[in-house]
Coordinates of C-alpha atoms in Angstrom, one line a residue:
Chain A
M19 CA -29.3 21.7 -57.8
K20 CA -29.2 21.3 -54.0
G21 CA -26.3 18.8 -54.5
A22 CA -24.4 21.3 -56.6
M23 CA -24.9 24.0 -53.9
E24 CA -23.7 21.6 -51.2
L25 CA -20.7 20.9 -53.4
G26 CA -20.1 24.6 -53.8
A27 CA -20.3 25.1 -50.0
A28 CA -17.9 22.2 -49.5
A29 CA -15.5 23.7 -52.0
A30 CA -15.8 27.1 -50.2
V31 CA -15.0 25.4 -46.8
V32 CA -12.0 23.7 -48.3
K33 CA -10.8 27.0 -49.8
G34 CA -11.3 28.8 -46.5
G35 CA -9.4 26.1 -44.7
M36 CA -6.6 26.4 -47.2
N37 CA -6.5 30.1 -46.7
R38 CA -6.5 29.7 -42.9
G39 CA -3.5 27.3 -43.3
L40 CA -1.7 30.0 -45.3
A41 CA -2.5 32.6 -42.7
I42 CA -1.1 30.5 -39.9
F43 CA 2.0 29.8 -41.9
D44 CA 2.2 33.5 -42.6
F45 CA 2.0 34.2 -38.8
I46 CA 4.8 31.7 -38.1
L47 CA 7.1 33.1 -40.8
R48 CA 6.6 36.6 -39.4
L49 CA 7.7 35.4 -35.9
V50 CA 10.8 33.9 -37.4
A51 CA 11.6 37.1 -39.3
I52 CA 11.1 39.2 -36.1
V53 CA 13.7 37.1 -34.4
A54 CA 16.1 37.2 -37.3
T55 CA 16.0 41.0 -37.8
L56 CA 16.1 41.6 -34.1
A57 CA 19.2 39.4 -33.8
S58 CA 20.9 41.2 -36.7
A59 CA 20.2 44.6 -35.2
I60 CA 21.5 43.6 -31.8
A61 CA 24.6 41.8 -33.1
M62 CA 25.6 44.8 -35.2
G63 CA 24.5 47.4 -32.6
T64 CA 26.8 45.9 -29.9
T65 CA 29.9 45.5 -32.1
D66 CA 32.9 47.3 -30.8
E67 CA 36.5 46.3 -30.6
T68 CA 39.4 48.0 -28.9
L69 CA 42.8 46.7 -29.8
P70 CA 45.1 45.8 -26.9
F71 CA 47.8 48.2 -27.9
F72 CA 47.7 52.0 -28.3
T73 CA 50.1 54.8 -28.7
Q74 CA 50.2 57.9 -26.6
F75 CA 47.7 59.8 -28.7
I76 CA 45.6 57.3 -30.5
Q77 CA 43.8 54.2 -29.2
F78 CA 42.9 51.8 -31.9
R79 CA 39.2 51.2 -31.7
A80 CA 36.5 50.2 -34.2
E81 CA 32.8 50.6 -33.6
Y82 CA 29.8 50.0 -35.9
E83 CA 29.1 53.7 -35.6
D84 CA 32.3 54.5 -37.5
F85 CA 30.5 53.4 -40.6
P86 CA 27.4 55.2 -41.5
T87 CA 26.3 52.2 -43.5
F88 CA 26.2 50.1 -40.4
T89 CA 24.2 52.6 -38.5
F90 CA 21.7 52.5 -41.3
F91 CA 21.8 48.7 -41.1
V92 CA 20.8 48.8 -37.4
V93 CA 18.1 51.3 -37.9
A94 CA 16.7 49.5 -40.9
N95 CA 16.6 46.1 -39.1
S96 CA 14.9 47.8 -36.1
V97 CA 12.3 49.4 -38.3
V98 CA 11.5 46.2 -40.1
C99 CA 11.4 44.3 -36.8
V100 CA 8.9 46.8 -35.3
Y101 CA 6.9 46.7 -38.5
L102 CA 6.7 42.9 -38.4
V103 CA 5.5 42.9 -34.8
L104 CA 2.7 45.4 -35.7
S105 CA 1.8 43.3 -38.8
L106 CA 1.2 40.3 -36.5
A107 CA -2.1 42.0 -35.7
L108 CA -3.3 41.8 -39.4
S109 CA -1.8 38.3 -39.6
I110 CA -4.1 37.1 -36.7
F111 CA -7.0 38.9 -38.4
H112 CA -6.4 36.8 -41.5
I113 CA -6.4 33.6 -39.5
I114 CA -9.9 34.5 -38.1
R115 CA -11.3 36.1 -41.3
S116 CA -9.7 34.1 -44.1
H117 CA -11.7 36.0 -46.8
A118 CA -10.4 39.5 -46.1
H119 CA -8.8 41.0 -49.1
I120 CA -8.3 44.8 -48.7
S121 CA -6.1 44.1 -45.6
R122 CA -4.1 41.6 -47.7
I123 CA -3.3 44.2 -50.4
I124 CA -2.2 46.6 -47.7
L125 CA 0.0 44.0 -46.2
I126 CA 1.5 43.1 -49.6
F127 CA 2.3 46.9 -50.2
F128 CA 4.1 47.3 -46.8
D129 CA 5.8 44.0 -47.0
T130 CA 7.2 45.0 -50.4
A131 CA 8.4 48.4 -49.0
M132 CA 10.0 46.7 -46.0
L133 CA 11.7 44.1 -48.4
G134 CA 13.2 47.1 -50.2
L135 CA 14.4 48.7 -46.9
L136 CA 15.9 45.5 -45.5
T137 CA 17.6 44.5 -48.8
A138 CA 19.1 48.0 -49.2
A139 CA 20.4 47.9 -45.6
A140 CA 21.8 44.3 -45.8
S141 CA 23.5 44.7 -49.2
A142 CA 25.0 48.1 -48.4
A143 CA 26.4 46.6 -45.2
A144 CA 27.6 43.5 -47.2
A145 CA 29.4 45.8 -49.6
I146 CA 31.3 47.4 -46.7
V147 CA 32.0 44.1 -45.1
Y148 CA 33.5 42.9 -48.4
L149 CA 35.7 45.9 -48.5
A150 CA 36.8 45.4 -44.9
H151 CA 37.8 41.8 -45.7
K152 CA 39.3 42.3 -49.2
G153 CA 40.1 46.0 -49.4
N154 CA 40.6 47.6 -52.8
T155 CA 44.0 48.0 -54.2
R156 CA 43.0 50.5 -57.0
A157 CA 41.4 52.9 -54.5
N158 CA 44.1 52.3 -51.9
W159 CA 41.5 51.1 -49.4
F160 CA 43.2 48.5 -47.1
A161 CA 41.5 45.5 -45.6
I162 CA 41.0 46.3 -42.0
C163 CA 40.0 42.9 -41.0
Q164 CA 43.7 42.0 -40.4
Q165 CA 43.7 44.3 -37.4
F166 CA 40.1 44.2 -36.3
N167 CA 39.5 40.4 -36.4
S168 CA 36.6 39.9 -34.0
F169 CA 35.0 43.2 -35.2
C170 CA 34.9 41.7 -38.7
Q171 CA 33.5 38.4 -37.6
R172 CA 30.7 40.2 -35.8
I173 CA 29.7 42.4 -38.6
S174 CA 29.9 39.5 -41.1
G175 CA 27.7 37.3 -38.8
S176 CA 25.1 39.9 -38.2
L177 CA 24.3 40.0 -41.9
I178 CA 23.0 36.4 -41.8
G179 CA 19.8 37.4 -39.9
S180 CA 19.1 40.2 -42.4
F181 CA 19.3 38.0 -45.5
G182 CA 17.2 35.4 -43.8
G183 CA 14.7 38.1 -43.2
I184 CA 14.7 39.1 -46.9
L185 CA 14.0 35.5 -48.0
I186 CA 11.1 35.3 -45.6
L187 CA 9.6 38.6 -46.7
I188 CA 9.7 37.4 -50.4
L189 CA 7.9 34.2 -49.3
L190 CA 5.3 36.3 -47.3
I191 CA 4.5 38.4 -50.4
F192 CA 4.1 35.2 -52.5
L193 CA 1.8 33.7 -49.9
S194 CA -0.3 36.8 -49.7
A195 CA -0.6 36.7 -53.5
V196 CA -1.7 33.1 -53.5
A197 CA -4.3 33.8 -50.7
L198 CA -5.7 36.8 -52.6
S199 CA -6.1 34.7 -55.8
R200 CA -7.9 31.9 -53.9
R201 CA -10.5 34.2 -52.4
Chain B
M2 CA -34.0 38.6 -61.6
K3 CA -33.1 39.5 -65.2
G4 CA -32.4 43.0 -64.0
A5 CA -30.1 41.8 -61.3
M6 CA -28.3 39.5 -63.9
E7 CA -27.8 42.5 -66.2
L8 CA -26.5 44.6 -63.3
G9 CA -24.1 41.7 -62.5
A10 CA -22.9 41.6 -66.1
A11 CA -22.5 45.3 -66.2
A12 CA -20.5 45.2 -63.0
A13 CA -18.3 42.4 -64.4
V14 CA -17.7 44.6 -67.6
V15 CA -16.7 47.6 -65.4
K16 CA -14.4 45.3 -63.4
G17 CA -12.9 43.9 -66.5
G18 CA -12.4 47.4 -68.0
M19 CA -10.7 48.4 -64.7
N20 CA -8.4 45.4 -64.8
R21 CA -7.6 46.2 -68.4
G22 CA -6.7 49.7 -67.5
L23 CA -4.4 48.3 -64.7
A24 CA -2.8 46.0 -67.2
I25 CA -2.1 48.8 -69.7
F26 CA -0.6 50.9 -66.9
D27 CA 1.5 47.9 -65.9
F28 CA 2.8 47.6 -69.5
I29 CA 3.8 51.2 -69.6
L30 CA 5.5 51.1 -66.3
R31 CA 7.5 48.1 -67.5
L32 CA 8.6 50.0 -70.6
V33 CA 9.8 52.9 -68.3
A34 CA 11.7 50.5 -66.0
I35 CA 13.4 48.8 -68.9
V36 CA 14.7 52.2 -70.1
A37 CA 15.8 53.1 -66.6
T38 CA 17.7 49.9 -65.8
L39 CA 19.2 49.7 -69.3
A40 CA 20.5 53.4 -68.9
S41 CA 21.9 52.5 -65.5
A42 CA 23.7 49.4 -66.8
I43 CA 25.2 51.4 -69.8
A44 CA 26.1 54.4 -67.8
M45 CA 28.0 52.3 -65.2
G46 CA 29.4 49.8 -67.7
T47 CA 31.2 52.5 -69.8
T48 CA 32.7 54.4 -66.9
D49 CA 36.3 54.7 -67.1
E50 CA 38.7 57.5 -66.4
T51 CA 42.4 58.0 -67.0
L52 CA 44.0 60.8 -65.3
P53 CA 46.1 63.1 -67.5
F54 CA 49.3 62.6 -65.6
F55 CA 51.2 59.3 -64.9
T56 CA 54.5 58.2 -63.5
Q57 CA 57.0 55.9 -65.1
F58 CA 55.3 52.8 -63.7
I59 CA 51.8 53.6 -62.8
Q60 CA 49.1 55.2 -64.8
F61 CA 46.3 56.5 -62.8
R62 CA 43.2 54.9 -64.1
A63 CA 39.8 54.1 -62.7
E64 CA 37.3 51.7 -64.3
Y65 CA 34.1 50.3 -62.9
E66 CA 35.6 46.9 -63.1
D67 CA 38.0 47.8 -60.3
F68 CA 35.2 47.5 -57.9
P69 CA 33.4 44.1 -57.8
T70 CA 30.3 45.9 -56.4
F71 CA 30.0 47.9 -59.6
T72 CA 30.4 44.8 -61.8
F73 CA 27.5 43.3 -59.8
F74 CA 25.6 46.4 -60.3
V75 CA 26.0 46.2 -64.2
V76 CA 25.1 42.5 -64.2
A77 CA 22.0 42.9 -61.9
N78 CA 20.7 45.9 -63.9
S79 CA 21.1 43.9 -67.1
V80 CA 19.4 40.8 -65.7
V81 CA 16.5 42.9 -64.4
C82 CA 16.2 44.7 -67.8
V83 CA 16.1 41.3 -69.7
Y84 CA 13.6 40.0 -67.3
L85 CA 11.4 43.1 -67.8
V86 CA 11.5 42.7 -71.6
L87 CA 10.4 39.0 -71.2
S88 CA 7.7 40.0 -68.8
L89 CA 6.1 42.3 -71.4
A90 CA 4.7 39.2 -73.0
L91 CA 2.8 38.3 -69.8
S92 CA 1.8 41.9 -69.5
I93 CA 0.3 42.0 -73.0
F94 CA -1.5 38.7 -72.1
H95 CA -3.1 40.4 -69.1
I96 CA -4.3 43.3 -71.3
I97 CA -6.1 40.7 -73.5
R98 CA -7.3 38.3 -70.8
S99 CA -7.9 40.6 -67.8
H100 CA -9.2 37.8 -65.6
A101 CA -6.1 35.6 -65.6
H102 CA -4.8 35.0 -62.1
I103 CA -2.1 32.2 -62.1
S104 CA 0.0 34.2 -64.4
R105 CA -0.3 37.3 -62.1
I106 CA 0.9 35.2 -59.1
I107 CA 3.9 34.1 -61.1
L108 CA 4.6 37.7 -62.1
I109 CA 4.3 38.9 -58.5
F110 CA 6.8 36.3 -57.4
F111 CA 9.4 37.2 -60.1
D112 CA 8.8 40.9 -59.7
T113 CA 9.5 40.5 -56.0
A114 CA 12.7 38.5 -56.6
M115 CA 13.8 41.1 -59.2
L116 CA 13.1 43.9 -56.7
G117 CA 15.4 42.2 -54.2
L118 CA 18.2 41.8 -56.8
L119 CA 17.9 45.4 -58.1
T120 CA 17.7 46.9 -54.5
A121 CA 20.7 44.8 -53.5
A122 CA 22.8 46.0 -56.5
A123 CA 21.8 49.7 -56.2
S124 CA 22.3 50.0 -52.5
A125 CA 25.7 48.1 -52.5
A126 CA 26.8 50.4 -55.3
A127 CA 25.4 53.4 -53.3
A128 CA 27.5 52.3 -50.3
I129 CA 30.7 52.3 -52.4
V130 CA 29.8 55.6 -54.0
Y131 CA 29.3 57.1 -50.7
L132 CA 32.7 55.8 -49.6
A133 CA 34.3 57.2 -52.8
H134 CA 32.8 60.6 -52.0
K135 CA 33.4 60.8 -48.2
G136 CA 35.9 58.2 -47.4
N137 CA 36.2 56.8 -43.9
T138 CA 38.8 58.2 -41.5
R139 CA 38.6 55.4 -39.0
A140 CA 39.5 52.7 -41.6
N141 CA 42.0 55.0 -43.4
W142 CA 39.9 54.8 -46.6
F143 CA 40.5 58.0 -48.5
A144 CA 37.8 59.8 -50.7
I145 CA 39.0 59.0 -54.2
C146 CA 36.6 61.5 -55.8
Q147 CA 39.1 64.4 -55.4
Q148 CA 41.2 62.7 -58.0
F149 CA 38.7 60.8 -60.1
N150 CA 36.1 63.6 -60.5
S151 CA 34.2 62.6 -63.7
F152 CA 34.5 58.9 -62.7
C153 CA 32.6 59.8 -59.5
Q154 CA 30.0 61.9 -61.3
R155 CA 29.2 59.0 -63.7
I156 CA 28.9 56.3 -61.0
S157 CA 26.7 58.6 -58.9
G158 CA 24.5 59.4 -61.8
S159 CA 24.1 55.8 -62.9
L160 CA 22.4 55.0 -59.5
I161 CA 19.4 57.2 -60.4
G162 CA 18.0 54.7 -63.0
S163 CA 18.3 51.8 -60.7
F164 CA 16.5 53.5 -57.9
G165 CA 13.8 54.7 -60.3
G166 CA 13.5 51.0 -61.4
I167 CA 13.0 50.0 -57.7
L168 CA 10.2 52.4 -57.1
I169 CA 8.4 51.1 -60.4
L170 CA 8.8 47.5 -59.3
I171 CA 7.2 48.2 -55.9
L172 CA 4.4 49.9 -57.8
L173 CA 4.1 46.9 -60.2
I174 CA 3.8 44.5 -57.3
F175 CA 1.1 46.7 -55.8
L176 CA -0.9 46.9 -59.1
S177 CA -0.7 43.1 -59.5
A178 CA -2.2 42.6 -56.0
V179 CA -5.0 45.1 -56.7
A180 CA -5.8 43.3 -60.0
L181 CA -5.7 39.9 -58.3
S182 CA -8.2 41.0 -55.6
R183 CA -10.6 42.5 -58.2
R184 CA -11.0 39.3 -60.1

């Protein structure tokens, strides 16, 4: 009986250690996601190109603010970035108390909501970037990337961080679910 | 001691009943989401408008297939719909065996992936629908909704089912997390 109890205690320690490992991994992933979303927001938010020729009345200029979708992209990435910074506190709490479960449920819920927000922003921006590159002959929308070359490269590149963030958030939700079930 | 054990057994029954209630709710929500995504896919997939005037060479016609984003929208909604139908099997399994947990983790993972797919499709389509309504003066993209009026109404309407599906998927992930933690 005593042996069985010791075995049980040992199993609990192993489970606790496993959960602690998951919590540390969770913390590191959040740090990576913070950098990725921040980089996306900054890369998109500073995009701005003025063409070297202009007529008397019009100066050819493209900014991210000309496209409401890109403004949404910058806002959403910033919101997710701030959320991830705040969530680090709970992540640290999970490293210390690896058996907490209500806080994990809260984290899953908000992670899922943020996943939705980030995916919406990234894919809406991707749809516009695709249009800028390819245009659409049926709707008479021309590919603007031929003129605004560096503008297009910047907006395309800034999507990468966002999509990286999406993958990390999916992984974070999965890790939280695993940790919850091992309690 | 016997009293405590009976109390424990009673608590387990209550917990089991609660989990069964969650599983039934999960099942119903999946049915609603199936209808919503299917309706979205069909509404978008049958959109097609031919204007009543045409020149000698060009007939003015708009189809959902003219926009790659809308094709993606139809495909993604169909995929999520089929996934939800398949996931009903696991949902029924959870009604019968309310203490299963590995299957719940699997379900959380795939639900999250499908949430990402559906959100990507819906918001990319929403970005294009917005462009169709408002156009973009800076890029010289004109609002095509003035000509293709009923086309625009259909594509706007078909977004509703998708966004409903997104909200339901977020709720499903949350419910699974709660069920996991109550095991």
